[in-house]
Coordinates of C-alpha atoms in Angstrom, one line a residue:
Chain A
X1 CA 69.6 58.8 198.6
X2 CA 69.2 58.7 202.1
X3 CA 65.9 58.5 203.8
X4 CA 66.6 58.5 207.6
X5 CA 69.2 61.6 208.1
X6 CA 69.1 61.7 211.8
X7 CA 69.8 57.9 212.3
X8 CA 72.8 58.2 209.2
X9 CA 74.1 61.2 211.3
X10 CA 73.9 58.8 214.7
X11 CA 75.9 55.7 212.7
X12 CA 78.4 58.2 211.3
X13 CA 79.3 59.7 214.9
X14 CA 79.5 56.3 216.3
X15 CA 81.3 55.2 213.0
X16 CA 83.6 58.2 213.5
X17 CA 84.1 57.2 217.5
X18 CA 85.1 53.9 217.2
X19 CA 88.1 54.8 214.6
X20 CA 89.2 57.7 216.8
X21 CA 88.3 57.3 219.7
X22 CA 89.5 54.9 222.6
X23 CA 87.0 52.5 223.7
X24 CA 88.6 51.0 227.0
X25 CA 91.3 52.6 229.0
X26 CA 93.9 50.0 230.7
X27 CA 95.7 50.9 233.6
X28 CA 98.3 49.2 235.6
X29 CA 96.5 50.9 238.8
X30 CA 94.1 53.2 240.0
X31 CA 96.1 56.4 240.2
X32 CA 98.0 56.2 236.9
X33 CA 96.5 56.9 233.5
X34 CA 96.3 54.0 231.0
X35 CA 96.7 52.7 228.1
X36 CA 94.0 53.4 225.2
X37 CA 92.1 50.1 223.8
X38 CA 90.3 50.6 220.7
X39 CA 86.9 48.7 219.9
X40 CA 88.7 46.8 217.7
X41 CA 91.3 45.6 220.1
X42 CA 89.1 45.3 222.8
X43 CA 86.0 43.0 221.5
X44 CA 87.0 39.5 220.1
X45 CA 86.5 38.4 216.4
X46 CA 83.4 37.0 217.4
X47 CA 81.6 40.0 219.2
X48 CA 83.4 42.3 216.7
X49 CA 81.3 40.7 214.1
X50 CA 77.9 41.0 215.6
X51 CA 78.5 44.6 216.0
X52 CA 79.4 45.2 212.7
X53 CA 76.2 43.1 211.4
X54 CA 74.1 45.3 213.5
X55 CA 75.9 48.6 212.5
X56 CA 75.6 47.5 209.0
X57 CA 72.1 46.8 209.6
X58 CA 71.3 50.1 211.3
X59 CA 73.2 52.0 208.3
X60 CA 71.5 49.9 205.6
X61 CA 68.2 51.4 207.4
X62 CA 69.3 54.9 206.5
X63 CA 68.8 54.3 202.5
X64 CA 65.5 52.0 202.5
X65 CA 62.2 53.0 202.5
X66 CA 60.8 54.0 205.8
X67 CA 58.0 52.2 207.3
X68 CA 56.4 50.7 210.7
X69 CA 58.2 47.7 210.2
X70 CA 62.1 49.1 209.6
X71 CA 61.2 51.5 212.5
X72 CA 60.6 48.2 214.5
X73 CA 63.6 46.5 213.2
X74 CA 65.8 49.6 213.9
X75 CA 64.5 50.2 217.3
X76 CA 65.2 46.0 218.1
X77 CA 68.6 46.7 216.4
X78 CA 69.5 49.7 218.3
X79 CA 68.4 48.2 222.0
X80 CA 70.2 45.4 221.3
X81 CA 73.2 47.3 220.3
X82 CA 72.9 49.2 223.6
X83 CA 72.8 46.1 225.4
X84 CA 75.8 44.3 224.0
X85 CA 78.1 47.1 224.2
X86 CA 78.4 47.3 228.1
X87 CA 78.1 43.3 228.1
X88 CA 81.0 43.5 225.7
X89 CA 83.0 45.8 227.2
X90 CA 82.7 43.7 230.5
X91 CA 83.7 40.7 228.9
X92 CA 86.7 42.5 227.6
X93 CA 87.6 44.0 230.8
X94 CA 87.5 40.4 232.9
X95 CA 89.7 38.9 230.1
X96 CA 92.0 42.4 230.3
X97 CA 92.5 41.8 234.2
X98 CA 93.3 37.9 234.0
X99 CA 96.3 38.7 232.3
X100 CA 97.5 41.7 234.4
X101 CA 97.9 42.3 238.0
X102 CA 94.7 42.3 239.9
X103 CA 94.9 46.1 240.9
X104 CA 95.1 46.6 236.8
X105 CA 91.9 49.1 236.3
X106 CA 89.9 48.6 233.2
X107 CA 87.8 51.5 232.5
X108 CA 85.2 52.8 230.1
X109 CA 86.6 55.4 227.8
X110 CA 85.2 58.1 225.4
X111 CA 84.4 55.9 222.7
X112 CA 82.2 53.5 224.6
X113 CA 80.1 56.2 225.7
X114 CA 79.7 58.0 222.3
X115 CA 78.7 54.7 220.6
X116 CA 76.4 53.5 223.8
X117 CA 74.6 57.7 223.5
X118 CA 74.6 56.7 219.8
X119 CA 72.8 53.5 220.0
X120 CA 70.1 54.8 222.6
X121 CA 69.5 58.2 220.8
X122 CA 69.2 55.8 217.5
X123 CA 66.0 53.8 219.7
X124 CA 64.4 57.3 220.6
X125 CA 64.6 58.6 217.7
X126 CA 62.9 54.9 216.2
X127 CA 60.5 55.0 219.1
X128 CA 59.4 58.9 217.8
X129 CA 59.1 57.5 214.0
X130 CA 57.1 54.8 215.4
X131 CA 55.0 57.3 217.2
X132 CA 55.1 54.9 220.2
X133 CA 53.0 54.9 223.3
X134 CA 53.9 55.3 226.6
X135 CA 53.8 51.7 227.5
X136 CA 56.1 50.8 224.3
X137 CA 58.7 53.5 225.8
X138 CA 58.4 52.4 229.2
X139 CA 58.8 49.0 228.0
X140 CA 61.9 49.7 226.1
X141 CA 63.1 51.5 229.1
X142 CA 62.7 49.0 231.8
X143 CA 63.4 46.0 229.3
X144 CA 67.2 47.3 228.7
X145 CA 67.6 48.5 232.6
X146 CA 66.5 45.1 233.4
X147 CA 69.1 43.1 231.7
X148 CA 72.1 45.8 232.4
X149 CA 71.0 45.1 236.4
X150 CA 70.6 41.7 235.9
X151 CA 74.0 41.3 234.0
X152 CA 75.9 43.6 237.0
X153 CA 74.5 41.7 239.8
X154 CA 75.2 38.4 238.3
X155 CA 79.2 39.6 238.0
X156 CA 79.5 40.9 234.2
X157 CA 81.0 44.0 235.0
X158 CA 83.0 43.0 238.1
X159 CA 86.4 44.1 236.5
X160 CA 85.3 47.6 235.0
X161 CA 87.3 50.2 237.2
X162 CA 83.6 51.5 238.8
X163 CA 82.6 48.3 239.9
X164 CA 86.3 47.4 241.3
X165 CA 85.8 50.9 243.1
X166 CA 82.7 50.3 244.4
X167 CA 83.3 46.6 245.9
X168 CA 86.2 48.1 247.4
X169 CA 84.2 50.6 249.6
X170 CA 81.1 48.7 249.9
X171 CA 79.9 50.0 253.1
X172 CA 80.9 53.2 252.5
X173 CA 79.2 53.2 249.0
X174 CA 76.2 52.1 250.7
X175 CA 76.4 54.7 253.1
X176 CA 76.6 57.3 250.6
X177 CA 73.9 56.4 248.4
X178 CA 71.1 56.1 251.3
X179 CA 72.3 59.5 253.0
X180 CA 72.1 61.1 249.5
X181 CA 68.8 59.3 249.2
X182 CA 68.0 60.5 252.9
X183 CA 68.7 64.4 252.1
X184 CA 66.7 64.2 249.0
X185 CA 63.6 62.9 250.3
X186 CA 63.8 64.6 253.2
X187 CA 64.4 68.0 251.6
X188 CA 61.6 67.6 248.9
X189 CA 59.4 66.4 251.5
X190 CA 59.8 69.5 253.3
X191 CA 59.6 71.8 250.3
X192 CA 56.2 69.8 249.5
X193 CA 54.9 70.7 253.0
X194 CA 55.8 74.3 252.8
X195 CA 56.2 74.9 248.8
X196 CA 52.5 73.8 248.1
X197 CA 50.7 76.2 250.4
X198 CA 52.9 78.9 249.5
X199 CA 51.9 78.1 245.8
X200 CA 48.5 78.2 246.8
X201 CA 48.6 81.5 248.5
X202 CA 50.2 83.0 245.6
X203 CA 47.3 81.9 243.5
X204 CA 44.5 82.7 246.0
X205 CA 46.2 86.2 247.0
X206 CA 47.8 88.0 244.2
X207 CA 49.3 90.6 246.5
X208 CA 51.2 88.4 247.7
X209 CA 52.2 86.5 244.3
X210 CA 55.3 88.9 243.7
X211 CA 56.4 89.1 247.0
X212 CA 56.9 85.2 247.2
X213 CA 57.9 84.8 243.9
X214 CA 60.2 87.7 244.0
X215 CA 61.9 85.9 247.5
X216 CA 62.2 82.9 245.8
X217 CA 63.3 83.6 242.9
X218 CA 66.4 85.7 244.8
X219 CA 67.6 82.6 246.4
X220 CA 67.4 80.4 243.7
X221 CA 69.9 82.6 242.0
X222 CA 72.4 82.5 244.6
X223 CA 74.8 79.8 243.9
X224 CA 74.7 76.7 245.9
X225 CA 78.0 76.7 247.4
X226 CA 77.3 80.5 248.3
X227 CA 74.2 79.4 250.3
X228 CA 75.3 76.7 252.2
X229 CA 78.2 78.6 253.2
X230 CA 76.2 81.6 254.3
X231 CA 74.0 79.4 256.3
X232 CA 77.4 78.0 258.1
X233 CA 77.7 81.1 260.7
X234 CA 73.9 81.1 261.7
X235 CA 73.5 77.7 262.5
X236 CA 76.9 77.9 264.4
X237 CA 75.9 80.7 266.4
X238 CA 72.8 79.5 266.9
X239 CA 74.1 75.9 268.0
X240 CA 76.5 77.9 270.3
X241 CA 73.5 79.8 272.1
X242 CA 71.4 77.0 272.3
X243 CA 73.3 73.9 273.3
X244 CA 70.3 71.5 273.2
X245 CA 70.0 71.9 269.2
X246 CA 73.6 70.7 269.0
X247 CA 72.4 67.8 270.6
X248 CA 69.4 66.4 267.9
X249 CA 72.5 67.3 265.1
X250 CA 71.8 71.0 264.3
X251 CA 75.0 73.0 263.9
X252 CA 77.0 74.8 261.5
X253 CA 78.2 72.1 259.4
X254 CA 76.6 69.1 258.2
X255 CA 72.9 67.9 257.5
X256 CA 71.3 71.0 258.7
X257 CA 72.3 73.5 256.8
X258 CA 72.1 71.0 253.7
X259 CA 68.5 70.0 254.1
X260 CA 67.9 73.8 255.3
X261 CA 69.5 75.4 251.7
X262 CA 67.9 72.2 249.5
X263 CA 64.6 73.1 251.1
X264 CA 65.5 77.1 250.0
X265 CA 66.1 75.8 246.7
X266 CA 63.2 73.5 246.2
X267 CA 60.6 76.0 247.4
X268 CA 60.3 78.2 243.8
X269 CA 60.0 75.0 241.4
X270 CA 57.4 73.8 244.1
X271 CA 55.4 76.4 244.7
X272 CA 55.5 77.4 241.1
X273 CA 54.2 74.2 240.1
X274 CA 51.7 74.8 242.6
X275 CA 50.4 77.9 241.4
X276 CA 50.5 77.1 237.7
X277 CA 49.0 73.9 238.3
X278 CA 46.2 75.8 240.4
X279 CA 46.1 78.6 237.6
X280 CA 45.1 75.9 234.8
X281 CA 42.0 75.0 236.1
X282 CA 39.3 76.5 234.3
X283 CA 37.2 79.0 236.8
X284 CA 33.9 77.4 235.0
X285 CA 34.8 74.3 237.2
X286 CA 35.5 75.9 240.2
X287 CA 32.2 77.9 239.5
X288 CA 30.2 74.8 239.1
X289 CA 31.5 73.4 242.5
X290 CA 30.9 76.5 244.5
X291 CA 27.2 76.4 242.8
X292 CA 27.1 72.8 244.1
X293 CA 27.6 74.1 247.6
X294 CA 31.3 72.6 248.0
X295 CA 33.3 74.3 251.0
X296 CA 36.8 76.5 249.7
X297 CA 38.9 73.5 251.6
X298 CA 36.4 71.0 249.5
X299 CA 36.9 72.6 245.9
X300 CA 40.8 72.8 246.3
X301 CA 40.9 69.3 247.5
X302 CA 38.4 67.2 245.4
X303 CA 38.4 69.5 242.3
X304 CA 41.3 71.8 241.8
X305 CA 43.8 69.2 243.1
X306 CA 43.0 66.7 240.7
X307 CA 43.2 69.0 237.8
X308 CA 46.3 70.7 238.6
X309 CA 47.9 67.2 239.6
X310 CA 50.0 66.8 236.2
X311 CA 51.5 70.5 236.3
X312 CA 52.3 70.0 240.0
X313 CA 53.8 66.6 239.2
X314 CA 56.1 68.6 236.7
X315 CA 57.2 71.3 239.4
X316 CA 57.8 67.8 241.4
X317 CA 60.2 66.5 238.8
X318 CA 62.1 69.7 238.6
X319 CA 62.7 69.9 242.8
X320 CA 63.7 66.2 242.9
X321 CA 66.2 66.4 239.6
X322 CA 67.5 69.4 241.1
X323 CA 68.0 68.5 244.9
X324 CA 69.9 65.2 243.4
X325 CA 72.5 67.3 241.8
X326 CA 72.6 70.5 245.2
X327 CA 73.0 67.3 247.3
X328 CA 76.4 66.7 245.6
X329 CA 77.5 70.0 246.8
X330 CA 76.1 69.5 250.2
X331 CA 78.9 67.3 250.7
X332 CA 81.4 70.3 250.7
X333 CA 79.8 71.5 254.1
X334 CA 80.0 67.7 255.4
X335 CA 76.4 66.6 254.9
X336 CA 78.1 63.3 253.5
X337 CA 76.3 61.7 250.4
X338 CA 77.7 60.8 247.3
X339 CA 79.4 64.0 246.8
X340 CA 81.9 63.2 249.1
X341 CA 83.5 60.6 246.8
X342 CA 83.1 63.4 243.9
X343 CA 85.2 66.1 246.3
X344 CA 87.3 63.6 247.8
X345 CA 88.1 61.7 244.3
X346 CA 88.5 65.1 242.9
X347 CA 91.3 66.2 246.0
X348 CA 93.4 63.0 245.8
X349 CA 93.3 62.6 241.9
X350 CA 91.8 59.5 242.5
X351 CA 89.3 59.9 239.5
X352 CA 87.8 56.2 239.8
X353 CA 86.7 57.5 243.5
X354 CA 85.3 60.9 241.8
X355 CA 83.2 58.5 239.1
X356 CA 81.4 56.6 241.9
X357 CA 79.9 59.6 243.3
X358 CA 79.5 61.5 240.1
X359 CA 78.2 58.6 237.8
X360 CA 75.6 57.1 240.5
X361 CA 74.2 60.9 240.8
X362 CA 73.8 61.0 237.2
X363 CA 71.9 57.4 237.1
X364 CA 69.9 58.8 239.6
X365 CA 68.7 61.8 238.3
X366 CA 67.9 60.2 235.0
X367 CA 66.0 57.3 237.0
X368 CA 63.8 59.5 238.5
X369 CA 63.3 61.8 235.8
X370 CA 62.0 58.6 234.0
X371 CA 59.7 57.7 237.3
X372 CA 58.1 61.3 236.9
X373 CA 57.8 61.2 233.2
X374 CA 55.9 58.1 233.6
X375 CA 53.5 59.3 236.4
X376 CA 53.1 62.3 234.5
X377 CA 52.3 60.2 231.6
X378 CA 49.2 58.3 233.1
X379 CA 48.3 61.0 235.2
X380 CA 47.6 63.2 231.9
X381 CA 45.5 60.2 231.1
X382 CA 43.4 59.6 233.5
X383 CA 41.2 62.7 233.8
Chain B
X1 CA 69.5 99.7 233.6
X2 CA 67.0 100.0 236.7
X3 CA 67.9 101.8 239.4
X4 CA 67.6 98.2 241.2
X5 CA 70.3 96.9 239.4
X6 CA 72.6 100.0 239.1
X7 CA 72.4 99.7 242.8
X8 CA 73.4 96.1 243.1
X9 CA 76.2 96.9 240.7
X10 CA 77.4 99.7 242.9
X11 CA 77.0 97.3 246.0
X12 CA 79.3 95.1 244.4
X13 CA 81.8 97.3 243.2
X14 CA 82.2 98.8 246.6
X15 CA 82.4 95.3 248.3
X16 CA 84.9 94.1 245.9
X17 CA 87.2 97.5 246.9
X18 CA 86.2 97.8 250.3
X19 CA 87.0 94.1 251.1
X20 CA 90.5 94.5 251.8
X21 CA 90.2 97.1 254.0
X22 CA 87.6 95.2 256.1
X23 CA 90.2 93.1 258.4
X24 CA 89.1 94.8 261.6
X25 CA 85.2 94.1 261.5
X26 CA 86.0 91.0 260.2
X27 CA 88.1 90.3 262.9
X28 CA 85.3 91.3 265.5
X29 CA 83.1 88.8 263.8
X30 CA 85.7 85.7 263.8
X31 CA 87.9 86.3 266.7
X32 CA 89.0 83.3 266.4
X33 CA 90.6 83.6 262.8
X34 CA 93.8 84.7 262.5
X35 CA 93.9 85.9 259.1
X36 CA 90.4 86.9 258.4
X37 CA 90.5 88.5 254.9
X38 CA 91.4 86.3 252.0
X39 CA 94.7 87.2 250.6
X40 CA 95.7 84.6 248.4
X41 CA 94.4 86.7 245.5
X42 CA 92.5 89.8 245.3
X43 CA 89.0 89.8 245.1
X44 CA 89.1 92.1 242.0
X45 CA 91.1 89.4 240.7
X46 CA 88.4 86.9 241.5
X47 CA 85.8 88.3 240.4
X48 CA 87.7 89.0 236.8
X49 CA 88.7 85.4 236.5
X50 CA 85.3 84.4 237.8
X51 CA 83.7 86.4 235.0
X52 CA 85.7 85.6 232.5
X53 CA 84.9 81.9 232.7
X54 CA 81.2 82.5 232.6
X55 CA 81.2 84.8 229.8
X56 CA 83.7 82.9 227.4
X57 CA 81.3 79.7 228.3
X58 CA 78.1 81.8 228.0
X59 CA 78.9 83.2 224.6
X60 CA 80.4 80.1 223.3
X61 CA 77.2 78.2 224.7
X62 CA 75.1 80.6 223.0
X63 CA 76.8 80.4 219.5
X64 CA 76.5 76.8 219.7
X65 CA 72.9 76.7 221.1
X66 CA 71.3 79.7 219.1
X67 CA 72.8 78.0 216.1
X68 CA 71.4 74.6 216.7
X69 CA 68.1 75.9 217.5
X70 CA 68.2 77.8 214.1
X71 CA 69.0 74.3 212.4
X72 CA 66.1 72.5 213.6
X73 CA 63.8 75.2 212.8
X74 CA 65.0 75.2 209.0
X75 CA 63.1 73.3 206.8
X76 CA 66.0 70.8 206.5
X77 CA 66.9 70.5 210.0
X78 CA 63.4 69.8 211.3
X79 CA 63.8 65.9 211.2
X80 CA 66.5 66.8 213.9
X81 CA 64.1 69.0 216.3
X82 CA 63.2 65.7 218.2
X83 CA 66.6 64.9 218.6
X84 CA 68.0 67.6 219.8
X85 CA 65.0 68.7 221.9
X86 CA 65.7 64.9 223.3
X87 CA 69.4 65.3 223.9
X88 CA 68.3 68.9 225.3
X89 CA 66.1 67.6 228.0
X90 CA 68.4 64.3 229.0
X91 CA 71.6 66.4 229.1
X92 CA 69.8 69.2 231.6
X93 CA 68.7 66.1 233.9
X94 CA 72.7 65.7 235.0
X95 CA 73.6 67.4 237.5
X96 CA 75.8 70.2 236.8
X97 CA 78.5 69.8 239.3
X98 CA 78.4 65.9 237.5
X99 CA 79.3 67.2 234.9
X100 CA 82.1 69.5 235.9
X101 CA 83.7 66.5 237.7
X102 CA 83.4 64.3 234.4
X103 CA 85.6 66.6 232.5
X104 CA 88.5 66.1 234.7
X105 CA 89.0 62.5 233.5
X106 CA 88.4 64.0 230.0
X107 CA 90.1 67.3 230.2
X108 CA 92.5 67.6 233.4
X109 CA 92.3 70.2 235.8
X110 CA 92.1 73.9 235.8
X111 CA 90.4 76.6 234.3
X112 CA 90.1 75.3 230.5
X113 CA 88.6 72.2 231.5
X114 CA 85.9 74.4 233.7
X115 CA 85.2 76.7 231.0
X116 CA 84.6 73.7 228.6
X117 CA 82.3 71.8 230.8
X118 CA 80.3 75.0 231.6
X119 CA 80.0 75.5 228.0
X120 CA 78.5 72.5 227.1
X121 CA 76.2 72.2 230.0
X122 CA 75.0 76.0 229.3
X123 CA 74.4 75.1 225.3
X124 CA 71.3 72.9 226.4
X125 CA 68.6 75.5 228.2
X126 CA 69.7 77.8 225.2
X127 CA 69.1 75.1 222.3
X128 CA 66.3 74.7 223.9
X129 CA 65.0 78.2 224.6
X130 CA 65.6 79.1 220.9
X131 CA 63.7 76.2 219.1
X132 CA 61.0 77.1 221.5
X133 CA 61.5 80.9 220.7
X134 CA 61.2 80.4 216.8
X135 CA 59.3 77.7 216.8
X136 CA 56.5 80.4 218.4
X137 CA 56.8 83.0 216.1
X138 CA 53.3 82.6 214.6
X139 CA 52.4 81.3 210.8
X140 CA 50.6 84.7 209.8
X141 CA 53.8 87.2 210.5
X142 CA 56.3 84.8 208.5
X143 CA 53.5 84.5 205.6
X144 CA 53.4 88.7 205.9
X145 CA 57.1 88.7 205.7
X146 CA 57.1 86.1 202.6
X147 CA 54.3 87.8 200.9
X148 CA 57.0 90.9 201.4
X149 CA 59.3 89.3 199.2
X150 CA 61.6 88.8 202.4
X151 CA 64.6 86.6 201.8
X152 CA 64.7 83.2 204.1
X153 CA 68.1 85.3 205.6
X154 CA 65.7 88.2 206.0
X155 CA 63.5 86.8 207.2
X156 CA 65.2 84.9 210.0
X157 CA 67.4 88.1 210.7
X158 CA 64.6 90.7 210.7
X159 CA 61.6 89.0 211.8
X160 CA 61.6 85.4 213.3
X161 CA 65.2 86.1 215.5
X162 CA 63.7 89.8 216.9
X163 CA 60.6 88.0 217.9
X164 CA 62.1 84.6 219.8
X165 CA 64.5 87.3 221.1
X166 CA 63.0 87.1 224.8
X167 CA 62.3 83.8 225.0
X168 CA 66.0 83.4 223.8
X169 CA 67.4 85.5 226.3
X170 CA 65.3 83.7 229.1
X171 CA 66.9 80.5 228.2
X172 CA 70.6 82.5 227.9
X173 CA 69.9 84.0 231.6
X174 CA 69.4 80.5 232.7
X175 CA 72.2 79.5 231.2
X176 CA 74.4 82.2 233.0
X177 CA 72.8 82.0 236.3
X178 CA 73.5 77.8 236.3
X179 CA 77.0 78.9 234.9
X180 CA 77.8 81.3 237.7
X181 CA 77.0 78.3 240.4
X182 CA 79.0 75.9 238.5
X183 CA 82.0 78.2 237.8
X184 CA 82.1 78.7 242.3
X185 CA 82.4 75.0 242.1
X186 CA 84.6 75.0 239.7
X187 CA 87.5 76.0 242.2
X188 CA 87.4 72.6 243.5
X189 CA 89.2 71.3 240.0
X190 CA 91.4 74.1 240.3
X191 CA 89.9 76.9 238.4
X192 CA 90.4 80.4 239.7
X193 CA 87.1 81.8 241.1
X194 CA 85.1 83.3 243.8
X195 CA 84.5 79.9 244.6
X196 CA 88.2 79.9 245.7
X197 CA 87.8 81.8 249.2
X198 CA 84.7 79.5 249.6
X199 CA 86.9 76.3 249.4
X200 CA 89.8 77.1 251.1
X201 CA 87.7 78.5 253.8
X202 CA 85.5 75.0 254.2
X203 CA 88.6 72.5 254.2
X204 CA 90.8 75.6 256.5
X205 CA 87.8 76.2 258.9
X206 CA 87.9 79.7 258.3
X207 CA 84.3 81.2 258.5
X208 CA 85.7 84.8 257.0
X209 CA 86.7 83.2 254.1
X210 CA 83.5 81.2 253.3
X211 CA 81.6 84.4 254.1
X212 CA 83.4 87.1 252.1
X213 CA 83.2 84.3 249.0
X214 CA 79.9 83.2 249.5
X215 CA 78.4 87.5 249.6
X216 CA 80.3 88.8 246.8
X217 CA 79.5 85.3 244.7
X218 CA 75.7 85.9 245.6
X219 CA 75.8 89.6 244.8
X220 CA 77.1 88.9 241.5
X221 CA 74.6 86.4 240.9
X222 CA 71.6 88.4 241.8
X223 CA 73.0 91.5 239.8
X224 CA 73.3 89.2 236.7
X225 CA 70.0 88.0 236.9
X226 CA 68.6 91.4 237.2
X227 CA 70.4 92.7 234.2
X228 CA 68.7 89.7 232.3
X229 CA 66.0 90.9 233.7
X230 CA 65.6 94.4 232.4
X231 CA 67.3 92.6 229.1
X232 CA 63.9 90.8 229.0
X233 CA 62.0 93.8 229.6
X234 CA 63.8 95.7 226.6
X235 CA 63.6 93.0 223.8
X236 CA 59.9 92.2 225.0
X237 CA 59.0 96.1 224.2
X238 CA 60.9 96.4 221.1
X239 CA 59.2 93.1 219.5
X240 CA 56.1 94.4 220.6
X241 CA 54.6 91.9 222.9
X242 CA 53.0 92.6 225.8
X243 CA 55.2 92.5 229.1

């Protein structure tokens, strides 16, 4: 009888993926599509045995009587699995490239991603069954990420195609990451400065509420690329009329329209976060503070803001994750950032180059999301 | 349809039909451009292709998402609810444009990969909202239906789903609006959409194409959003909840 059906389904998916999908792709150069390499072919006999043992253990765990000790064992095994799978892929890539020309490319294929995802989800499910607190969850994530980052720095993944592409374009890649971070940081900062007062205004003056949220709702609805496109004309006209603007970098294409559009998109979740945060403050608390003789400003900053903080933080989280994705599209109007690799790669049919833009944005979004979850957890705990 | 929605629909149709005849004013706006109206494909064709992609992918996503949400709230699937919620939450952290780009190595260029990428991404908010909507149906209502001798299937179809509909529709609305935007970017991987004039205009320095595509797709998105607003309003009235 199956006692843990979730783990069973995840293991089944990993097993089917291992049997039917390619684990790695092996191509003679970066432009042609490669030969599929299965899991058993990819891993040497030694690591294959370790993987099979881990898999068998997790499989057996589905049928055993459930308890904390077993959940801990599943957690440890799944995390080890999630760490060793990329390490094994990196080692295999190194030995494969050694047998071929230096321009040969080894890429991670569907099988790898599904097995890795199954391992991560199995670990997450074990954490939930353990009713793990914030500290254990954070430790699990930070532990896995630290090991993988350490391995990456020491060169374990250097022969995988994505790392090769990054190494070939080291400077451009560093610039793109920096530019992407700059676009996101500046737009989120500006959204905070403009969006917070809008949220406060909407909460204090119900008459303004529909106007503010209605207007921002419409902006949020417009497809990103259309908004970027719509800003080109007015900004170009503006910089034509006032050449001084062009000198400080404001023109129809580039960073200026990108930042404006990113801020416009960020205002709705930001103002909503501020509004919902303030609305979550009980009236009695505000009344008491007023009774103690505090001024409106004091009440807002010293009483309401701390209570509103968790809701505000989840608004900020949405804004930042969204901005990371929208900044990719901004590359189409010449704002640079990781999106330039995405669209250049798509246009040239150089898919490694495309992935060099797309994959880091995904990790950036996941990383920012994790940090905000952590902050949220802490903010909720401290009253 | 509310009057505002109707007006938006009329404006959209009028604009799409009028665009081929707008060369003179566009030429006046953009004197430096030789061909100021996009002609590679007609705007009727573009909007139909765009809507086709969005409708097909959203329908597939709604089928998958609502089914997954129903499964996760049945006694037999309850164990999977946290896993399904986790996948939906993590998946929505991915930038939509990154999901679109990643579909290319797996599925190739063109319309079909765009459709699949849109459907996969759109299924996530729909799953999430279906679980939220079905979970929010009060125990009392379900107990009452059970007392009346409703079968499980009838309970789901006649009680739970109608009550959850406003929340489910909110999820579908988010999915469709994201899909309209992502489909626009789909023209960078070879799908024919309203993004085609925008992308072509950007790469060929033709601001007229960019403006035309942007205005039409923005109007389309706002119209569809208002349509959902009307739909949610109707569903709320029907389920008897306060507006």
